């Protein structure tokens, strides 16, 4: 646990969140500012800063992906489809440096990237 990390503090129960799924190694909770009808964040319990660090721990990476699929099923997204996003680093727009998969769906999500 990193005391200064927002998502470690959610894991520790120090900051409230709406939990939708939990395993020994993962936690899934609703995004505080949803960008789609369903928007859930899936994190490893152990602190990894970003998806590059997560990839160095293949067991944790597999657990996060499995939890993302479980969340999609729980939220009723599997039939119509959904998106799993790992924003990474500055160009990726990452704001919280405890890796998290955004599971978004519940409506057509449009093009993958906005054209600028
Ligand atoms: P990213 O830009 O990929 O790092 O995404 C960070 C996400 O965390 C954003 O979608 C925020 O809305 C979300 N977020 C920030 N604080 C909280 C919180 N306390 N509980 C739930 N989601 C949060
Ligand atoms: Zn953390």
GROMACS .gro file of N, CA and C and ligand atoms in nm:
model
  372
    1UNK      N    1   0.086  -0.121   0.000
    1UNK     CA    2   0.000   0.000   0.000
    1UNK      C    3   0.088   0.124   0.000
    2UNK      N    4   0.050   0.220  -0.084
    2UNK     CA    5   0.121   0.349  -0.086
    2UNK      C    6   0.025   0.452  -0.027
    3UNK      N    7   0.066   0.513   0.083
    3UNK     CA    8  -0.024   0.603   0.155
    3UNK      C    9  -0.076   0.718   0.071
    4UNK      N   10   0.005   0.763  -0.026
    4UNK     CA   11  -0.034   0.877  -0.105
    4UNK      C   12  -0.120   0.838  -0.225
    5UNK      N   13  -0.143   0.707  -0.242
    5UNK     CA   14  -0.214   0.661  -0.363
    5UNK      C   15  -0.364   0.651  -0.336
    6UNK      N   16  -0.441   0.723  -0.417
    6UNK     CA   17  -0.587   0.726  -0.401
    6UNK      C   18  -0.647   0.586  -0.405
    7UNK      N   19  -0.606   0.505  -0.503
    7UNK     CA   20  -0.670   0.374  -0.518
    7UNK      C   21  -0.621   0.276  -0.412
    8UNK      N   22  -0.497   0.287  -0.363
    8UNK     CA   23  -0.456   0.206  -0.247
    8UNK      C   24  -0.544   0.241  -0.127
    9UNK      N   25  -0.580   0.366  -0.113
    9UNK     CA   26  -0.663   0.408   0.000
    9UNK      C   27  -0.807   0.356  -0.015
   10UNK      N   28  -0.855   0.344  -0.139
   10UNK     CA   29  -0.986   0.280  -0.160
   10UNK      C   30  -0.977   0.132  -0.123
   11UNK      N   31  -0.868   0.064  -0.164
   11UNK     CA   32  -0.849  -0.077  -0.126
   11UNK      C   33  -0.852  -0.091   0.026
   12UNK      N   34  -0.786   0.003   0.096
   12UNK     CA   35  -0.776  -0.002   0.242
   12UNK      C   36  -0.906   0.038   0.311
   13UNK      N   37  -1.004   0.086   0.235
   13UNK     CA   38  -1.130   0.128   0.294
   13UNK      C   39  -1.125   0.267   0.355
   14UNK      N   40  -1.019   0.342   0.327
   14UNK     CA   41  -1.005   0.476   0.385
   14UNK      C   42  -1.083   0.581   0.307
   15UNK      N   43  -1.112   0.550   0.180
   15UNK     CA   44  -1.191   0.639   0.094
   15UNK      C   45  -1.306   0.555   0.040
   16UNK      N   46  -1.430   0.606   0.049
   16UNK     CA   47  -1.545   0.524   0.006
   16UNK      C   48  -1.550   0.505  -0.145
   17UNK      N   49  -1.603   0.394  -0.185
   17UNK     CA   50  -1.626   0.366  -0.327
   17UNK      C   51  -1.743   0.269  -0.336
   18UNK      N   52  -1.808   0.269  -0.452
   18UNK     CA   53  -1.917   0.174  -0.474
   18UNK      C   54  -1.857   0.049  -0.537
   19UNK      N   55  -1.838  -0.051  -0.454
   19UNK     CA   56  -1.771  -0.174  -0.498
   19UNK      C   57  -1.870  -0.260  -0.575
   20UNK      N   58  -1.828  -0.311  -0.691
   20UNK     CA   59  -1.917  -0.400  -0.768
   20UNK      C   60  -1.862  -0.542  -0.775
   21UNK      N   61  -1.734  -0.560  -0.747
   21UNK     CA   62  -1.674  -0.695  -0.756
   21UNK      C   63  -1.544  -0.693  -0.679
   22UNK      N   64  -1.512  -0.806  -0.618
   22UNK     CA   65  -1.390  -0.813  -0.537
   22UNK      C   66  -1.337  -0.956  -0.542
   23UNK      N   67  -1.207  -0.972  -0.558
   23UNK     CA   68  -1.142  -1.101  -0.539
   23UNK      C   69  -1.026  -1.078  -0.442
   24UNK      N   70  -0.951  -1.184  -0.414
   24UNK     CA   71  -0.836  -1.167  -0.324
   24UNK      C   72  -0.735  -1.069  -0.381
   25UNK      N   73  -0.730  -1.058  -0.514
   25UNK     CA   74  -0.623  -0.981  -0.578
   25UNK      C   75  -0.672  -0.860  -0.656
   26UNK      N   76  -0.804  -0.843  -0.668
   26UNK     CA   77  -0.858  -0.732  -0.748
   26UNK      C   78  -0.975  -0.666  -0.677
   27UNK      N   79  -1.000  -0.543  -0.717
   27UNK     CA   80  -1.117  -0.469  -0.668
   27UNK      C   81  -1.176  -0.394  -0.787
   28UNK      N   82  -1.309  -0.392  -0.795
   28UNK     CA   83  -1.377  -0.318  -0.902
   28UNK      C   84  -1.480  -0.226  -0.838
   29UNK      N   85  -1.479  -0.100  -0.880
   29UNK     CA   86  -1.570  -0.001  -0.821
   29UNK      C   87  -1.612   0.097  -0.929
   30UNK      N   88  -1.725   0.165  -0.905
   30UNK     CA   89  -1.778   0.258  -1.006
   30UNK      C   90  -1.693   0.383  -1.014
   31UNK      N   91  -1.669   0.427  -1.139
   31UNK     CA   92  -1.596   0.552  -1.158
   31UNK      C   93  -1.681   0.668  -1.103
   32UNK      N   94  -1.614   0.760  -1.035
   32UNK     CA   95  -1.685   0.871  -0.970
   32UNK      C   96  -1.741   0.970  -1.073
   33UNK      N   97  -1.690   0.967  -1.194
   33UNK     CA   98  -1.732   1.059  -1.301
   33UNK      C   99  -1.754   0.977  -1.428
   34UNK      N  100  -1.865   0.901  -1.433
   34UNK     CA  101  -1.882   0.804  -1.541
   34UNK      C  102  -1.891   0.868  -1.679
   35UNK      N  103  -1.825   0.805  -1.776
   35UNK     CA  104  -1.824   0.852  -1.915
   35UNK      C  105  -1.916   0.771  -2.004
   36UNK      N  106  -1.987   0.676  -1.946
   36UNK     CA  107  -2.082   0.590  -2.019
   36UNK      C  108  -2.183   0.540  -1.917
   37UNK      N  109  -2.297   0.483  -1.963
   37UNK     CA  110  -2.397   0.435  -1.867
   37UNK      C  111  -2.337   0.339  -1.763
   38UNK      N  112  -2.245   0.255  -1.806
   38UNK     CA  113  -2.169   0.172  -1.712
   38UNK      C  114  -2.023   0.210  -1.723
   39UNK      N  115  -1.961   0.242  -1.611
   39UNK     CA  116  -1.818   0.278  -1.610
   39UNK      C  117  -1.761   0.230  -1.476
   40UNK      N  118  -1.689   0.120  -1.484
   40UNK     CA  119  -1.633   0.056  -1.364
   40UNK      C  120  -1.482   0.051  -1.380
   41UNK      N  121  -1.409   0.075  -1.271
   41UNK     CA  122  -1.264   0.064  -1.269
   41UNK      C  123  -1.226  -0.066  -1.202
   42UNK      N  124  -1.137  -0.140  -1.266
   42UNK     CA  125  -1.087  -0.267  -1.210
   42UNK      C  126  -0.939  -0.250  -1.180
   43UNK      N  127  -0.901  -0.274  -1.055
   43UNK     CA  128  -0.761  -0.253  -1.016
   43UNK      C  129  -0.706  -0.379  -0.949
   44UNK      N  130  -0.573  -0.396  -0.957
   44UNK     CA  131  -0.511  -0.498  -0.871
   44UNK      C  132  -0.504  -0.443  -0.729
   45UNK      N  133  -0.521  -0.530  -0.631
   45UNK     CA  134  -0.507  -0.486  -0.491
   45UNK      C  135  -0.365  -0.436  -0.466
   46UNK      N  136  -0.267  -0.505  -0.523
   46UNK     CA  137  -0.128  -0.463  -0.508
   46UNK      C  138  -0.101  -0.341  -0.596
   47UNK      N  139  -0.023  -0.248  -0.543
   47UNK     CA  140   0.005  -0.126  -0.618
   47UNK      C  141   0.100  -0.152  -0.734
   48UNK      N  142   0.053  -0.122  -0.854
   48UNK     CA  143   0.137  -0.117  -0.974
   48UNK      C  144   0.102   0.015  -1.040
   49UNK      N  145   0.201   0.093  -1.079
   49UNK     CA  146   0.173   0.229  -1.125
   49UNK      C  147   0.095   0.232  -1.255
   50UNK      N  148   0.131   0.146  -1.348
   50UNK     CA  149   0.068   0.156  -1.481
   50UNK      C  150   0.069   0.018  -1.546
   51UNK      N  151   0.020   0.012  -1.670
   51UNK     CA  152   0.003  -0.118  -1.735
   51UNK      C  153   0.138  -0.182  -1.766
   52UNK      N  154   0.242  -0.101  -1.780
   52UNK     CA  155   0.375  -0.158  -1.803
   52UNK      C  156   0.421  -0.233  -1.678
   53UNK      N  157   0.402  -0.172  -1.562
   53UNK     CA  158   0.437  -0.238  -1.436
   53UNK      C  159   0.349  -0.361  -1.414
   54UNK      N  160   0.221  -0.350  -1.449
   54UNK     CA  161   0.131  -0.465  -1.432
   54UNK      C  162   0.175  -0.582  -1.519
   55UNK      N  163   0.221  -0.552  -1.639
   55UNK     CA  164   0.263  -0.659  -1.731
   55UNK      C  165   0.382  -0.736  -1.676
   56UNK      N  166   0.458  -0.674  -1.587
   56UNK     CA  167   0.573  -0.744  -1.526
   56UNK      C  168   0.527  -0.841  -1.417
   57UNK      N  169   0.399  -0.841  -1.386
   57UNK     CA  170   0.341  -0.933  -1.285
   57UNK      C  171   0.228  -1.008  -1.355
   58UNK      N  172   0.263  -1.110  -1.435
   58UNK     CA  173   0.162  -1.174  -1.522
   58UNK      C  174   0.042  -1.230  -1.446
   59UNK      N  175   0.063  -1.277  -1.325
   59UNK     CA  176  -0.051  -1.331  -1.249
   59UNK      C  177  -0.149  -1.220  -1.216
   60UNK      N  178  -0.097  -1.106  -1.173
   60UNK     CA  179  -0.185  -0.992  -1.141
   60UNK      C  180  -0.254  -0.942  -1.268
   61UNK      N  181  -0.180  -0.937  -1.379
   61UNK     CA  182  -0.239  -0.891  -1.505
   61UNK      C  183  -0.355  -0.983  -1.547
   62UNK      N  184  -0.334  -1.113  -1.534
   62UNK     CA  185  -0.440  -1.209  -1.570
   62UNK      C  186  -0.560  -1.191  -1.478
   63UNK      N  187  -0.534  -1.168  -1.350
   63UNK     CA  188  -0.644  -1.151  -1.255
   63UNK      C  189  -0.726  -1.025  -1.288
   64UNK      N  190  -0.659  -0.917  -1.327
   64UNK     CA  191  -0.731  -0.793  -1.362
   64UNK      C  192  -0.817  -0.816  -1.486
   65UNK      N  193  -0.761  -0.884  -1.587
   65UNK     CA  194  -0.840  -0.910  -1.708
   65UNK      C  195  -0.959  -0.999  -1.678
   66UNK      N  196  -0.937  -1.103  -1.598
   66UNK     CA  197  -1.048  -1.193  -1.563
   66UNK      C  198  -1.155  -1.116  -1.486
   67UNK      N  199  -1.113  -1.028  -1.396
   67UNK     CA  200  -1.210  -0.949  -1.319
   67UNK      C  201  -1.286  -0.854  -1.412
   68UNK      N  202  -1.218  -0.796  -1.511
   68UNK     CA  203  -1.286  -0.707  -1.605
   68UNK      C  204  -1.396  -0.783  -1.680
   69UNK      N  205  -1.366  -0.905  -1.721
   69UNK     CA  206  -1.466  -0.986  -1.790
   69UNK      C  207  -1.583  -1.020  -1.696
   70UNK      N  208  -1.551  -1.049  -1.571
   70UNK     CA  209  -1.656  -1.078  -1.472
   70UNK      C  210  -1.746  -0.955  -1.452
   71UNK      N  211  -1.683  -0.840  -1.440
   71UNK     CA  212  -1.759  -0.716  -1.421
   71UNK      C  213  -1.852  -0.693  -1.541
   72UNK      N  214  -1.800  -0.714  -1.661
   72UNK     CA  215  -1.884  -0.696  -1.780
   72UNK      C  216  -2.006  -0.788  -1.773
   73UNK      N  217  -1.984  -0.911  -1.729
   73UNK     CA  218  -2.097  -1.005  -1.718
   73UNK      C  219  -2.195  -0.959  -1.610
   74UNK      N  220  -2.143  -0.921  -1.495
   74UNK     CA  221  -2.229  -0.876  -1.384
   74UNK      C  222  -2.313  -0.756  -1.425
   75UNK      N  223  -2.251  -0.667  -1.503
   75UNK     CA  224  -2.318  -0.542  -1.543
   75UNK      C  225  -2.405  -0.561  -1.668
   76UNK      N  226  -2.408  -0.683  -1.721
   76UNK     CA  227  -2.494  -0.712  -1.836
   76UNK      C  228  -2.442  -0.656  -1.968
   77UNK      N  229  -2.309  -0.645  -1.980
   77UNK     CA  230  -2.249  -0.585  -2.099
   77UNK      C  231  -2.205  -0.687  -2.203
   78UNK      N  232  -2.201  -0.814  -2.167
   78UNK     CA  233  -2.132  -0.911  -2.252
   78UNK      C  234  -2.200  -0.926  -2.389
   79UNK      N  235  -2.332  -0.929  -2.391
   79UNK     CA  236  -2.401  -0.957  -2.518
   79UNK      C  237  -2.380  -0.846  -2.620
   80UNK      N  238  -2.393  -0.721  -2.576
   80UNK     CA  239  -2.384  -0.610  -2.671
   80UNK      C  240  -2.242  -0.556  -2.688
   81UNK      N  241  -2.154  -0.593  -2.597
   81UNK     CA  242  -2.015  -0.550  -2.609
   81UNK      C  243  -1.983  -0.431  -2.520
   82UNK      N  244  -1.856  -0.408  -2.508
   82UNK     CA  245  -1.807  -0.304  -2.415
   82UNK      C  246  -1.663  -0.273  -2.453
   83UNK      N  247  -1.599  -0.186  -2.376
   83UNK     CA  248  -1.461  -0.148  -2.403
   83UNK      C  249  -1.381  -0.156  -2.273
   84UNK      N  250  -1.258  -0.203  -2.285
   84UNK     CA  251  -1.165  -0.207  -2.171
   84UNK      C  252  -1.046  -0.119  -2.208
   85UNK      N  253  -1.020  -0.020  -2.124
   85UNK     CA  254  -0.918   0.081  -2.157
   85UNK      C  255  -0.819   0.094  -2.042
   86UNK      N  256  -0.690   0.092  -2.077
   86UNK     CA  257  -0.585   0.127  -1.981
   86UNK      C  258  -0.520   0.257  -2.030
   87UNK      N  259  -0.557   0.370  -1.974
   87UNK     CA  260  -0.485   0.492  -2.007
   87UNK      C  261  -0.347   0.483  -1.943
   88UNK      N  262  -0.244   0.522  -2.018
   88UNK     CA  263  -0.108   0.501  -1.970
   88UNK      C  264  -0.022   0.623  -1.999
   89UNK      N  265   0.031   0.682  -1.893
   89UNK     CA  266   0.126   0.791  -1.909
   89UNK      C  267   0.062   0.921  -1.955
   90UNK      N  268   0.147   1.014  -1.986
   90UNK     CA  269   0.102   1.152  -2.016
   90UNK      C  270   0.018   1.156  -2.144
   91UNK      N  271   0.069   1.099  -2.251
   91UNK     CA  272  -0.009   1.104  -2.376
   91UNK      C  273  -0.135   1.020  -2.366
   92UNK      N  274  -0.134   0.919  -2.280
   92UNK     CA  275  -0.252   0.835  -2.263
   92UNK      C  276  -0.357   0.898  -2.173
   93UNK      N  277  -0.322   1.010  -2.109
   93UNK     CA  278  -0.419   1.078  -2.024
   93UNK      C  279  -0.438   1.014  -1.888
   94UNK      N  280  -0.337   0.938  -1.842
   94UNK     CA  281  -0.350   0.873  -1.710
   94UNK      C  282  -0.342   0.979  -1.601
   95UNK      N  283  -0.440   0.974  -1.509
   95UNK     CA  284  -0.445   1.071  -1.398
   95UNK      C  285  -0.416   1.005  -1.263
   96UNK      N  286  -0.451   0.879  -1.248
   96UNK     CA  287  -0.428   0.808  -1.122
   96UNK      C  288  -0.325   0.698  -1.150
   97UNK      N  289  -0.212   0.706  -1.078
   97UNK     CA  290  -0.101   0.617  -1.109
   97UNK      C  291  -0.102   0.492  -1.019
   98UNK      N  292  -0.218   0.430  -1.013
   98UNK     CA  293  -0.239   0.291  -0.969
   98UNK      C  294  -0.317   0.231  -1.084
   99UNK      N  295  -0.257   0.136  -1.152
   99UNK     CA  296  -0.313   0.090  -1.280
   99UNK      C  297  -0.460   0.049  -1.262
  100UNK      N  298  -0.540   0.083  -1.362
  100UNK     CA  299  -0.683   0.050  -1.357
  100UNK      C  300  -0.733   0.027  -1.498
  101UNK      N  301  -0.816  -0.076  -1.513
  101UNK     CA  302  -0.887  -0.099  -1.638
  101UNK      C  303  -1.021  -0.028  -1.628
  102UNK      N  304  -1.050   0.060  -1.725
  102UNK     CA  305  -1.184   0.118  -1.735
  102UNK      C  306  -1.269   0.016  -1.811
  103UNK      N  307  -1.378  -0.029  -1.752
  103UNK     CA  308  -1.475  -0.114  -1.823
  103UNK      C  309  -1.596  -0.025  -1.850
  104UNK      N  310  -1.618   0.006  -1.978
  104UNK     CA  311  -1.724   0.100  -2.014
  104UNK      C  312  -1.818   0.036  -2.115
  105UNK      N  313  -1.946   0.068  -2.103
  105UNK     CA  314  -2.045   0.013  -2.195
  105UNK      C  315  -2.184   0.058  -2.155
  106UNK      N  316  -2.281  -0.013  -2.209
  106UNK     CA  317  -2.420   0.020  -2.180
  106UNK      C  318  -2.487   0.102  -2.288
  107UNK      N  319  -2.410   0.142  -2.390
  107UNK     CA  320  -2.460   0.217  -2.505
  107UNK      C  321  -2.351   0.211  -2.611
  108UNK      N  322  -2.386   0.239  -2.738
  108UNK     CA  323  -2.280   0.245  -2.839
  108UNK      C  324  -2.176   0.350  -2.798
  109UNK      N  325  -2.049   0.313  -2.805
  109UNK     CA  326  -1.942   0.399  -2.752
  109UNK      C  327  -1.878   0.488  -2.857
  110UNK      N  328  -1.919   0.472  -2.981
  110UNK     CA  329  -1.863   0.560  -3.084
  110UNK      C  330  -1.723   0.517  -3.123
  111UNK      N  331  -1.656   0.603  -3.201
  111UNK     CA  332  -1.521   0.567  -3.246
  111UNK      C  333  -1.426   0.554  -3.127
  112UNK      N  334  -1.322   0.474  -3.146
  112UNK     CA  335  -1.233   0.448  -3.034
  112UNK      C  336  -1.163   0.574  -2.987
  113UNK      N  337  -1.127   0.661  -3.081
  113UNK     CA  338  -1.059   0.787  -3.046
  113UNK      C  339  -1.130   0.902  -3.114
  114UNK      N  340  -1.141   1.014  -3.040
  114UNK     CA  341  -1.192   1.134  -3.103
  114UNK      C  342  -1.086   1.186  -3.199
  115UNK      N  343  -1.128   1.230  -3.317
  115UNK     CA  344  -1.030   1.286  -3.412
  115UNK      C  345  -1.011   1.433  -3.381
  116UNK      N  346  -0.884   1.475  -3.375
  116UNK     CA  347  -0.857   1.614  -3.339
  116UNK      C  348  -0.811   1.690  -3.463
  117LIG     P1  349  -0.727   0.780  -1.571
  117LIG     O1  350  -0.739   0.914  -1.635
  117LIG     O2  351  -0.723   0.665  -1.667
  117LIG     O3  352  -0.612   0.775  -1.470
  117LIG     O4  353  -0.862   0.758  -1.491
  117LIG     C1  354  -0.881   0.795  -1.358
  117LIG     C2  355  -1.027   0.774  -1.330
  117LIG     O5  356  -1.046   0.769  -1.190
  117LIG     C3  357  -1.116   0.886  -1.384
  117LIG     O6  358  -1.211   0.830  -1.475
  117LIG     C4  359  -1.182   0.943  -1.258
  117LIG     O7  360  -1.316   0.982  -1.280
  117LIG     C5  361  -1.171   0.826  -1.162
  117LIG     N1  362  -1.170   0.862  -1.021
  117LIG     C6  363  -1.097   0.959  -0.960
  117LIG     N2  364  -1.120   0.959  -0.828
  117LIG     C7  365  -1.209   0.858  -0.803
  117LIG     C8  366  -1.272   0.806  -0.686
  117LIG     N3  367  -1.248   0.859  -0.563
  117LIG     N4  368  -1.357   0.702  -0.699
  117LIG     C9  369  -1.382   0.650  -0.820
  117LIG     N5  370  -1.326   0.693  -0.935
  117LIG    C10  371  -1.240   0.796  -0.927
  118LIG    ZN1  372  -0.188   0.232  -0.524
   0.00000   0.00000   0.00000
